[in-house]
Amino acid sequence: MRLSFLEPLYKQPGPFASVYLDTSRDVAIEDPEAAVQLRWRHLRDALMSEGADRDSITAVAGTVGSDTDVPGTHGQAVFTAHGHLALLDELPVPPARDTAHFGTLPDTMPLIVQHAPGIPYLAVQVHYGGRHSTDATGTVRIEAEAGTWPLTKVTSGHRMDEEIPVADWTRAAGEVGRELEGHARRIDVETVVVAGDVWARGILIRRLPASLRGRVTTVAGAGESEPGRALLEQRLESLFTGRMAAHDRMLLDAFLAERARDGAFAEGLAPAVSALQRGRVKALFLNDHPGSPFRLWVGPEPGQLALTERELQSYGIREVSEERADTALARALVGTRAELVVVPEQELRLSEDVGVLLRYADPGSGG
């Protein structure tokens, strides 16, 4: 997973207020807006206890709960610095618990994990309920959305919506297919998910460009999509749960191959930190453990991280602070333009929850 979406955040100076909050409205309570504000007040108190300045708290307060147009269960991630909003992101799933942190570095790992698996896809719904014949009356309606899962749950992707007379469907399906290819090419989709009437969608699939036809997965079910939510959301949830994006899978396979031959890889926190210090990391692999106890020392620059304060100071760095390891690793990855792959523990258990694929191996040594 590429982390370029975080680059604007790290270009700003800290300290940062980082807030994760459940802002779902479709819950069985009398006043959901009041509930959101109550949860925020608890987090505000937590920020104040950590020394957050009043301007940063005011900036969060002006943003929390602003996503009233997002339906369904979801959350918000809000980052502020020096009285200004630094980053706002909608969360496809409410946080496991509401959290607030004020510190030198932004607490971005929970946000990064919510972007996973980051699968680029094209969803197509073919609406038709008439006679399976091109001399029938009525129309075939095509809804399509190109986006990245699971972010399209809360942030719409590229959409199209067209109606075509049934009599023209055989001819027009090829044109629709070329239009879909244009949408797909923007984000290099890896899966095309097609649902709807079996006859009408079959004609479309047969006329899709070859670049899309080999990526098609058909799913059962039809119906209208919920406004503001991903097209075919429930079908996509079933299809993508537990799955890694193809790009991340390729990186993991490369890591495993390097590990098998004792090549350009490292595993464990200390070797990973050493590689990040030298800008050697191509991708970092992480078993997601929100409560990880590991801590690191950091300096002002992304590559300035170490296991001990003394090590950083030995490099002549005087402005240092102790931070959670995940916050330090996230900044280092963004700053060195390395990628992150969240690996389910049942698929690969990493030593100290972390491993790295290196850009190159040290001559004459493994890792």
mmCIF file of C-alpha atoms in Angstrom:
data_model
loop_
_atom_site.group_PDB
_atom_site.id
_atom_site.type_symbol
_atom_site.label_atom_id
_atom_site.label_comp_id
_atom_site.label_asym_id
_atom_site.label_seq_id
_atom_site.Cartn_x
_atom_site.Cartn_y
_atom_site.Cartn_z
ATOM 1 C CA MET A 1 0.000 0.000 0.000
ATOM 2 C CA ARG A 2 1.382 3.372 -1.013
ATOM 3 C CA LEU A 3 1.090 6.045 1.685
ATOM 4 C CA SER A 4 1.301 9.156 -0.482
ATOM 5 C CA PHE A 5 -2.088 10.334 0.843
ATOM 6 C CA LEU A 6 -0.309 11.100 4.148
ATOM 7 C CA GLU A 7 2.509 13.211 2.681
ATOM 8 C CA PRO A 8 0.674 16.568 3.155
ATOM 9 C CA LEU A 9 0.159 15.747 6.840
ATOM 10 C CA TYR A 10 3.825 15.045 7.545
ATOM 11 C CA LYS A 11 4.926 18.208 5.763
ATOM 12 C CA GLN A 12 3.352 20.190 8.591
ATOM 13 C CA PRO A 13 5.120 20.794 11.902
ATOM 14 C CA GLY A 14 3.776 19.181 15.069
ATOM 15 C CA PRO A 15 2.704 18.647 17.711
ATOM 16 C CA PHE A 16 -0.507 17.045 16.454
ATOM 17 C CA ALA A 17 -3.903 16.264 17.911
ATOM 18 C CA SER A 18 -5.111 12.918 16.492
ATOM 19 C CA VAL A 19 -8.751 11.913 17.025
ATOM 20 C CA TYR A 20 -10.617 8.760 15.962
ATOM 21 C CA LEU A 21 -14.361 8.880 16.563
ATOM 22 C CA ASP A 22 -17.453 6.831 15.720
ATOM 23 C CA THR A 23 -19.753 9.259 13.876
ATOM 24 C CA SER A 24 -22.436 6.790 12.746
ATOM 25 C CA ARG A 25 -25.961 8.232 12.752
ATOM 26 C CA ASP A 26 -28.097 5.208 11.891
ATOM 27 C CA VAL A 27 -28.089 3.820 15.410
ATOM 28 C CA ALA A 28 -31.021 3.006 17.663
ATOM 29 C CA ILE A 29 -30.693 6.022 19.937
ATOM 30 C CA GLU A 30 -32.924 9.024 20.273
ATOM 31 C CA ASP A 31 -30.393 11.738 19.392
ATOM 32 C CA PRO A 32 -27.316 10.468 17.484
ATOM 33 C CA GLU A 33 -25.922 13.992 17.027
ATOM 34 C CA ALA A 34 -25.888 14.510 20.778
ATOM 35 C CA ALA A 35 -24.193 11.109 21.180
ATOM 36 C CA VAL A 36 -21.412 12.130 18.767
ATOM 37 C CA GLN A 37 -20.825 15.346 20.662
ATOM 38 C CA LEU A 38 -20.801 13.520 24.001
ATOM 39 C CA ARG A 39 -18.149 11.115 22.725
ATOM 40 C CA TRP A 40 -16.144 14.079 21.468
ATOM 41 C CA ARG A 41 -16.277 15.784 24.884
ATOM 42 C CA HIS A 42 -14.693 12.700 26.463
ATOM 43 C CA LEU A 43 -11.914 12.827 23.873
ATOM 44 C CA ARG A 44 -11.473 16.566 24.374
ATOM 45 C CA ASP A 45 -10.790 15.937 28.045
ATOM 46 C CA ALA A 46 -8.230 13.300 27.085
ATOM 47 C CA LEU A 47 -6.460 15.747 24.751
ATOM 48 C CA MET A 48 -6.370 18.422 27.443
ATOM 49 C CA SER A 49 -4.851 15.948 29.908
ATOM 50 C CA GLU A 50 -2.066 15.287 27.370
ATOM 51 C CA GLY A 51 -1.286 19.002 27.061
ATOM 52 C CA ALA A 52 -3.087 19.877 23.837
ATOM 53 C CA ASP A 53 -3.298 23.610 23.145
ATOM 54 C CA ARG A 54 -6.687 25.276 23.059
ATOM 55 C CA ASP A 55 -6.434 26.245 19.367
ATOM 56 C CA SER A 56 -5.841 22.637 18.282
ATOM 57 C CA ILE A 57 -8.781 21.457 20.372
ATOM 58 C CA THR A 58 -10.986 24.170 18.864
ATOM 59 C CA ALA A 59 -9.969 23.042 15.366
ATOM 60 C CA VAL A 60 -10.987 19.454 16.150
ATOM 61 C CA ALA A 61 -14.276 20.586 17.676
ATOM 62 C CA GLY A 62 -15.124 22.483 14.486
ATOM 63 C CA THR A 63 -14.621 19.352 12.379
ATOM 64 C CA VAL A 64 -15.912 16.429 14.450
ATOM 65 C CA GLY A 65 -19.325 15.274 13.267
ATOM 66 C CA SER A 66 -19.195 17.257 10.010
ATOM 67 C CA ASP A 67 -19.889 14.081 7.983
ATOM 68 C CA THR A 68 -23.662 14.229 8.342
ATOM 69 C CA ASP A 69 -24.088 13.334 4.652
ATOM 70 C CA VAL A 70 -22.342 9.954 5.053
ATOM 71 C CA PRO A 71 -24.925 7.209 5.704
ATOM 72 C CA GLY A 72 -24.384 3.912 7.476
ATOM 73 C CA THR A 73 -21.843 3.001 10.120
ATOM 74 C CA HIS A 74 -18.537 4.837 9.790
ATOM 75 C CA GLY A 75 -16.132 7.091 11.648
ATOM 76 C CA GLN A 76 -13.830 10.061 11.328
ATOM 77 C CA ALA A 77 -10.085 10.545 11.678
ATOM 78 C CA VAL A 78 -9.204 14.172 12.464
ATOM 79 C CA PHE A 79 -5.688 15.614 12.709
ATOM 80 C CA THR A 80 -4.943 19.190 13.713
ATOM 81 C CA ALA A 81 -1.784 21.176 14.417
ATOM 82 C CA HIS A 82 -1.368 24.699 15.787
ATOM 83 C CA GLY A 83 -5.037 25.524 15.495
ATOM 84 C CA HIS A 84 -5.452 24.302 11.909
ATOM 85 C CA LEU A 85 -7.007 21.210 10.391
ATOM 86 C CA ALA A 86 -4.112 19.118 9.043
ATOM 87 C CA LEU A 87 -6.048 16.133 7.654
ATOM 88 C CA LEU A 88 -9.607 14.801 7.702
ATOM 89 C CA ASP A 89 -10.471 11.305 6.546
ATOM 90 C CA GLU A 90 -13.682 9.303 6.674
ATOM 91 C CA LEU A 91 -13.346 5.795 8.130
ATOM 92 C CA PRO A 92 -15.201 2.942 6.367
ATOM 93 C CA VAL A 93 -15.635 1.231 9.758
ATOM 94 C CA PRO A 94 -16.079 2.934 13.151
ATOM 95 C CA PRO A 95 -12.932 2.713 15.283
ATOM 96 C CA ALA A 96 -12.907 -0.190 17.746
ATOM 97 C CA ARG A 97 -12.888 2.504 20.410
ATOM 98 C CA ASP A 98 -12.809 6.292 20.297
ATOM 99 C CA THR A 99 -9.272 7.580 20.890
ATOM 100 C CA ALA A 100 -7.443 10.896 21.130
ATOM 101 C CA HIS A 101 -3.710 11.555 21.255
ATOM 102 C CA PHE A 102 -1.606 14.708 21.426
ATOM 103 C CA GLY A 103 2.063 14.405 20.637
ATOM 104 C CA THR A 104 5.045 15.137 18.436
ATOM 105 C CA LEU A 105 3.866 12.729 15.729
ATOM 106 C CA PRO A 106 0.360 12.130 14.360
ATOM 107 C CA ASP A 107 -1.229 8.791 15.261
ATOM 108 C CA THR A 108 -1.787 7.575 11.689
ATOM 109 C CA MET A 109 -1.519 3.783 11.868
ATOM 110 C CA PRO A 110 -5.235 3.204 12.662
ATOM 111 C CA LEU A 111 -6.080 5.296 9.585
ATOM 112 C CA ILE A 112 -3.599 3.381 7.417
ATOM 113 C CA VAL A 113 -5.068 0.059 8.533
ATOM 114 C CA GLN A 114 -8.568 1.275 7.585
ATOM 115 C CA HIS A 115 -7.321 1.940 4.046
ATOM 116 C CA ALA A 116 -6.390 -1.756 3.713
ATOM 117 C CA PRO A 117 -6.709 -3.890 1.682
ATOM 118 C CA GLY A 118 -6.910 -1.056 -0.868
ATOM 119 C CA ILE A 119 -8.256 -3.147 -3.747
ATOM 120 C CA PRO A 120 -8.951 -1.167 -6.964
ATOM 121 C CA TYR A 121 -12.158 -2.506 -8.482
ATOM 122 C CA LEU A 122 -14.980 -1.858 -10.898
ATOM 123 C CA ALA A 123 -18.517 -2.719 -9.766
ATOM 124 C CA VAL A 124 -21.237 -3.058 -12.417
ATOM 125 C CA GLN A 125 -24.955 -3.533 -11.767
ATOM 126 C CA VAL A 126 -27.106 -4.495 -14.775
ATOM 127 C CA HIS A 127 -30.764 -3.667 -14.083
ATOM 128 C CA TYR A 128 -33.295 -5.459 -16.291
ATOM 129 C CA GLY A 129 -36.475 -7.347 -15.514
ATOM 130 C CA GLY A 130 -38.095 -7.937 -18.900
ATOM 131 C CA ARG A 131 -38.220 -10.644 -21.525
ATOM 132 C CA HIS A 132 -34.880 -12.142 -22.558
ATOM 133 C CA SER A 133 -35.102 -11.029 -26.163
ATOM 134 C CA THR A 134 -33.815 -8.048 -28.105
ATOM 135 C CA ASP A 135 -37.271 -7.447 -29.541
ATOM 136 C CA ALA A 136 -38.673 -6.799 -26.061
ATOM 137 C CA THR A 137 -39.706 -3.347 -24.939
ATOM 138 C CA GLY A 138 -38.163 -1.511 -22.025
ATOM 139 C CA THR A 139 -34.618 -0.550 -21.146
ATOM 140 C CA VAL A 140 -31.449 -1.968 -19.661
ATOM 141 C CA ARG A 141 -29.957 0.269 -16.986
ATOM 142 C CA ILE A 142 -26.231 0.158 -16.207
ATOM 143 C CA GLU A 143 -24.829 1.432 -12.921
ATOM 144 C CA ALA A 144 -21.065 1.283 -12.456
ATOM 145 C CA GLU A 145 -18.512 2.538 -9.973
ATOM 146 C CA ALA A 146 -14.710 2.421 -10.140
ATOM 147 C CA GLY A 147 -13.012 2.854 -6.794
ATOM 148 C CA THR A 148 -10.755 1.436 -4.131
ATOM 149 C CA TRP A 149 -12.141 -0.906 -1.498
ATOM 150 C CA PRO A 150 -13.026 -0.205 1.283
ATOM 151 C CA LEU A 151 -12.773 3.592 0.893
ATOM 152 C CA THR A 152 -15.728 3.741 -1.491
ATOM 153 C CA LYS A 153 -17.941 2.831 1.452
ATOM 154 C CA VAL A 154 -17.615 6.459 2.545
ATOM 155 C CA THR A 155 -16.006 8.219 -0.443
ATOM 156 C CA SER A 156 -17.674 7.788 -3.818
ATOM 157 C CA GLY A 157 -15.618 6.511 -6.727
ATOM 158 C CA HIS A 158 -16.081 7.337 -10.433
ATOM 159 C CA ARG A 159 -19.737 6.633 -11.260
ATOM 160 C CA MET A 160 -21.735 6.084 -14.417
ATOM 161 C CA ASP A 161 -25.472 5.508 -14.853
ATOM 162 C CA GLU A 162 -27.016 4.870 -18.282
ATOM 163 C CA GLU A 163 -30.261 3.499 -19.737
ATOM 164 C CA ILE A 164 -30.359 1.796 -23.119
ATOM 165 C CA PRO A 165 -33.366 0.386 -25.024
ATOM 166 C CA VAL A 166 -33.404 -3.426 -24.996
ATOM 167 C CA ALA A 167 -33.562 -3.456 -28.796
ATOM 168 C CA ASP A 168 -30.198 -1.653 -28.900
ATOM 169 C CA TRP A 169 -28.568 -3.587 -26.069
ATOM 170 C CA THR A 170 -26.561 -6.082 -28.145
ATOM 171 C CA ARG A 171 -24.950 -3.255 -30.143
ATOM 172 C CA ALA A 172 -24.642 -0.755 -27.304
ATOM 173 C CA ALA A 173 -23.072 -3.237 -24.848
ATOM 174 C CA GLY A 174 -19.768 -2.942 -26.724
ATOM 175 C CA GLU A 175 -19.826 0.861 -26.358
ATOM 176 C CA VAL A 176 -20.651 0.529 -22.666
ATOM 177 C CA GLY A 177 -17.747 -1.897 -22.310
ATOM 178 C CA ARG A 178 -15.303 0.612 -23.798
ATOM 179 C CA GLU A 179 -16.625 3.308 -21.494
ATOM 180 C CA LEU A 180 -16.154 0.994 -18.511
ATOM 181 C CA GLU A 181 -12.601 0.307 -19.642
ATOM 182 C CA GLY A 182 -11.876 4.032 -19.491
ATOM 183 C CA HIS A 183 -13.108 4.208 -15.899
ATOM 184 C CA ALA A 184 -11.117 1.104 -14.987
ATOM 185 C CA ARG A 185 -7.893 2.367 -16.542
ATOM 186 C CA ARG A 186 -7.819 5.417 -14.253
ATOM 187 C CA ILE A 187 -7.074 3.256 -11.222
ATOM 188 C CA ASP A 188 -5.771 0.043 -12.833
ATOM 189 C CA VAL A 189 -8.584 -2.133 -11.442
ATOM 190 C CA GLU A 190 -7.732 -5.715 -10.538
ATOM 191 C CA THR A 191 -11.319 -7.043 -10.254
ATOM 192 C CA VAL A 192 -14.516 -6.347 -12.227
ATOM 193 C CA VAL A 193 -17.567 -7.354 -10.184
ATOM 194 C CA VAL A 194 -20.764 -7.750 -12.230
ATOM 195 C CA ALA A 195 -24.258 -8.323 -10.829
ATOM 196 C CA GLY A 196 -27.802 -8.216 -12.158
ATOM 197 C CA ASP A 197 -29.950 -9.927 -14.765
ATOM 198 C CA VAL A 198 -28.096 -12.996 -16.061
ATOM 199 C CA TRP A 199 -29.114 -12.530 -19.705
ATOM 200 C CA ALA A 200 -28.399 -8.803 -19.926
ATOM 201 C CA ARG A 201 -25.118 -8.993 -18.012
ATOM 202 C CA GLY A 202 -24.011 -11.968 -20.124
ATOM 203 C CA ILE A 203 -24.290 -9.854 -23.277
ATOM 204 C CA LEU A 204 -22.256 -7.100 -21.600
ATOM 205 C CA ILE A 205 -19.523 -9.463 -20.362
ATOM 206 C CA ARG A 206 -19.082 -11.032 -23.794
ATOM 207 C CA ARG A 207 -18.578 -7.562 -25.297
ATOM 208 C CA LEU A 208 -16.199 -6.198 -22.689
ATOM 209 C CA PRO A 209 -12.682 -5.401 -23.916
ATOM 210 C CA ALA A 210 -10.278 -8.283 -23.316
ATOM 211 C CA SER A 211 -8.427 -6.239 -20.675
ATOM 212 C CA LEU A 212 -11.560 -6.356 -18.492
ATOM 213 C CA ARG A 213 -13.117 -9.670 -19.498
ATOM 214 C CA GLY A 214 -10.377 -11.718 -17.842
ATOM 215 C CA ARG A 215 -10.927 -9.932 -14.520
ATOM 216 C CA VAL A 216 -14.687 -10.459 -14.247
ATOM 217 C CA THR A 217 -16.313 -12.005 -11.189
ATOM 218 C CA THR A 218 -20.109 -12.390 -11.274
ATOM 219 C CA VAL A 219 -22.138 -12.187 -8.082
ATOM 220 C CA ALA A 220 -25.759 -12.991 -7.342
ATOM 221 C CA GLY A 221 -28.318 -10.431 -6.305
ATOM 222 C CA ALA A 222 -29.645 -7.136 -7.516
ATOM 223 C CA GLY A 223 -31.463 -4.154 -6.067
ATOM 224 C CA GLU A 224 -30.833 -0.458 -5.734
ATOM 225 C CA SER A 225 -27.681 0.788 -4.017
ATOM 226 C CA GLU A 226 -27.994 2.945 -0.910
ATOM 227 C CA PRO A 227 -27.346 6.632 -1.727
ATOM 228 C CA GLY A 228 -23.881 7.682 -0.625
ATOM 229 C CA ARG A 229 -22.635 4.109 -0.187
ATOM 230 C CA ALA A 230 -20.578 1.845 -2.437
ATOM 231 C CA LEU A 231 -22.357 0.180 -5.336
ATOM 232 C CA LEU A 232 -22.811 -3.544 -4.507
ATOM 233 C CA GLU A 233 -21.392 -2.863 -1.056
ATOM 234 C CA GLN A 234 -22.565 -6.090 0.599
ATOM 235 C CA ARG A 235 -21.358 -8.207 -2.311
ATOM 236 C CA LEU A 236 -17.971 -6.491 -2.243
ATOM 237 C CA GLU A 237 -17.724 -7.016 1.515
ATOM 238 C CA SER A 238 -18.183 -10.751 1.066
ATOM 239 C CA LEU A 239 -15.795 -10.905 -1.876
ATOM 240 C CA PHE A 240 -12.932 -8.848 -0.443
ATOM 241 C CA THR A 241 -12.970 -9.764 3.259
ATOM 242 C CA GLY A 242 -9.654 -11.381 4.168
ATOM 243 C CA ARG A 243 -8.181 -10.690 0.737
ATOM 244 C CA MET A 244 -5.001 -8.728 -0.007
ATOM 245 C CA ALA A 245 -4.648 -6.364 -2.952
ATOM 246 C CA ALA A 246 -2.718 -7.935 -5.834
ATOM 247 C CA HIS A 247 0.056 -5.351 -5.497
ATOM 248 C CA ASP A 248 0.492 -6.099 -1.782
ATOM 249 C CA ARG A 249 0.440 -9.839 -2.511
ATOM 250 C CA MET A 250 3.239 -9.353 -5.032
ATOM 251 C CA LEU A 251 5.325 -7.517 -2.414
ATOM 252 C CA LEU A 252 4.662 -10.239 0.159
ATOM 253 C CA ASP A 253 5.679 -12.948 -2.305
ATOM 254 C CA ALA A 254 8.909 -11.028 -2.979
ATOM 255 C CA PHE A 255 9.570 -10.779 0.775
ATOM 256 C CA LEU A 256 9.035 -14.520 1.242
ATOM 257 C CA ALA A 257 11.317 -15.295 -1.693
ATOM 258 C CA GLU A 258 14.091 -13.094 -0.280
ATOM 259 C CA ARG A 259 13.674 -14.641 3.153
ATOM 260 C CA ALA A 260 13.904 -18.155 1.676
ATOM 261 C CA ARG A 261 17.287 -17.362 0.130
ATOM 262 C CA ASP A 262 18.506 -15.118 2.971
ATOM 263 C CA GLY A 263 18.557 -12.148 0.618
ATOM 264 C CA ALA A 264 17.226 -8.577 0.700
ATOM 265 C CA PHE A 265 14.965 -8.821 3.740
ATOM 266 C CA ALA A 266 14.989 -8.211 7.491
ATOM 267 C CA GLU A 267 12.659 -9.276 10.280
ATOM 268 C CA GLY A 268 12.158 -7.921 13.784
ATOM 269 C CA LEU A 269 11.958 -4.350 15.076
ATOM 270 C CA ALA A 270 15.690 -3.593 15.437
ATOM 271 C CA PRO A 271 16.650 -4.714 11.887
ATOM 272 C CA ALA A 272 13.630 -2.875 10.450
ATOM 273 C CA VAL A 273 14.603 0.342 12.233
ATOM 274 C CA SER A 274 18.195 0.014 11.036
ATOM 275 C CA ALA A 275 17.028 -0.389 7.424
ATOM 276 C CA LEU A 276 14.675 2.612 7.691
ATOM 277 C CA GLN A 277 17.506 4.751 9.075
ATOM 278 C CA ARG A 278 19.455 4.097 5.882
ATOM 279 C CA GLY A 279 16.494 4.458 3.506
ATOM 280 C CA ARG A 280 16.807 0.843 2.370
ATOM 281 C CA VAL A 281 13.196 -0.260 2.878
ATOM 282 C CA LYS A 282 11.063 -0.932 -0.180
ATOM 283 C CA ALA A 283 8.097 -2.255 1.828
ATOM 284 C CA LEU A 284 7.373 -2.881 5.493
ATOM 285 C CA PHE A 285 5.118 -5.754 6.559
ATOM 286 C CA LEU A 286 3.128 -5.433 9.741
ATOM 287 C CA ASN A 287 0.902 -7.723 11.789
ATOM 288 C CA ASP A 288 -1.754 -5.314 13.016
ATOM 289 C CA HIS A 289 -1.614 -5.096 16.800
ATOM 290 C CA PRO A 290 -3.212 -1.830 18.016
ATOM 291 C CA GLY A 291 -1.990 -2.416 21.562
ATOM 292 C CA SER A 292 1.657 -3.076 20.656
ATOM 293 C CA PRO A 293 3.940 -2.149 23.603
ATOM 294 C CA PHE A 294 7.004 -1.287 21.499
ATOM 295 C CA ARG A 295 8.420 2.255 21.740
ATOM 296 C CA LEU A 296 11.031 4.101 19.668
ATOM 297 C CA TRP A 297 13.003 7.326 19.962
ATOM 298 C CA VAL A 298 12.668 9.840 17.129
ATOM 299 C CA GLY A 299 14.254 13.055 15.927
ATOM 300 C CA PRO A 300 12.847 15.811 13.694
ATOM 301 C CA GLU A 301 13.407 13.944 10.386
ATOM 302 C CA PRO A 302 11.578 10.791 9.161
ATOM 303 C CA GLY A 303 14.716 8.633 9.084
ATOM 304 C CA GLN A 304 15.746 9.682 12.575
ATOM 305 C CA LEU A 305 14.435 6.803 14.679
ATOM 306 C CA ALA A 306 16.176 4.398 17.040
ATOM 307 C CA LEU A 307 15.571 1.931 19.829
ATOM 308 C CA THR A 308 17.341 4.121 22.408
ATOM 309 C CA GLU A 309 17.758 7.807 23.139
ATOM 310 C CA ARG A 310 21.523 7.361 23.358
ATOM 311 C CA GLU A 311 21.741 6.008 19.808
ATOM 312 C CA LEU A 312 19.984 9.045 18.347
ATOM 313 C CA GLN A 313 22.135 11.418 20.367
ATOM 314 C CA SER A 314 25.262 9.624 19.170
ATOM 315 C CA TYR A 315 24.329 10.804 15.660
ATOM 316 C CA GLY A 316 24.358 14.399 16.906
ATOM 317 C CA ILE A 317 20.564 14.658 17.165
ATOM 318 C CA ARG A 318 19.584 16.677 20.238
ATOM 319 C CA GLU A 319 15.838 17.218 19.733
ATOM 320 C CA VAL A 320 14.496 13.743 20.530
ATOM 321 C CA SER A 321 11.322 12.250 21.984
ATOM 322 C CA GLU A 322 9.993 8.781 22.814
ATOM 323 C CA GLU A 323 6.995 7.685 20.739
ATOM 324 C CA ARG A 324 4.920 4.586 20.068
ATOM 325 C CA ALA A 325 6.688 2.410 17.523
ATOM 326 C CA ASP A 326 3.766 2.431 15.073
ATOM 327 C CA THR A 327 3.688 6.244 14.870
ATOM 328 C CA ALA A 328 7.457 6.396 14.323
ATOM 329 C CA LEU A 329 7.362 3.664 11.676
ATOM 330 C CA ALA A 330 4.486 5.335 9.808
ATOM 331 C CA ARG A 331 6.362 8.659 9.563
ATOM 332 C CA ALA A 332 9.544 6.891 8.418
ATOM 333 C CA LEU A 333 7.650 5.009 5.699
ATOM 334 C CA VAL A 334 6.011 8.150 4.332
ATOM 335 C CA GLY A 335 9.247 10.134 4.522
ATOM 336 C CA THR A 336 11.269 7.491 2.673
ATOM 337 C CA ARG A 337 8.412 6.629 0.271
ATOM 338 C CA ALA A 338 8.398 3.013 1.310
ATOM 339 C CA GLU A 339 5.181 0.989 1.193
ATOM 340 C CA LEU A 340 3.247 -0.732 3.965
ATOM 341 C CA VAL A 341 1.548 -4.125 3.774
ATOM 342 C CA VAL A 342 -0.775 -5.178 6.601
ATOM 343 C CA VAL A 343 -0.406 -8.964 6.842
ATOM 344 C CA PRO A 344 -3.018 -11.065 8.665
ATOM 345 C CA GLU A 345 -1.267 -12.965 11.443
ATOM 346 C CA GLN A 346 -2.858 -16.240 10.357
ATOM 347 C CA GLU A 347 -1.167 -15.839 6.974
ATOM 348 C CA LEU A 348 2.319 -14.919 8.217
ATOM 349 C CA ARG A 349 3.498 -14.444 11.790
ATOM 350 C CA LEU A 350 6.337 -11.914 11.789
ATOM 351 C CA SER A 351 9.002 -11.649 14.476
ATOM 352 C CA GLU A 352 7.981 -8.721 16.732
ATOM 353 C CA ASP A 353 5.136 -8.151 14.233
ATOM 354 C CA VAL A 354 7.384 -6.507 11.628
ATOM 355 C CA GLY A 355 9.440 -7.392 8.558
ATOM 356 C CA VAL A 356 10.917 -5.445 5.641
ATOM 357 C CA LEU A 357 11.649 -6.064 1.986
ATOM 358 C CA LEU A 358 14.870 -4.187 1.207
ATOM 359 C CA ARG A 359 15.674 -2.192 -1.887
ATOM 360 C CA TYR A 360 18.993 -4.030 -2.019
ATOM 361 C CA ALA A 361 20.962 -6.497 0.094
ATOM 362 C CA ASP A 362 24.258 -5.747 1.796
ATOM 363 C CA PRO A 363 27.039 -7.228 -0.379
ATOM 364 C CA GLY A 364 28.241 -10.515 1.078
ATOM 365 C CA SER A 365 25.592 -10.746 3.804
ATOM 366 C CA GLY A 366 21.982 -11.802 4.217
ATOM 367 C CA GLY A 367 19.423 -9.066 4.985
#
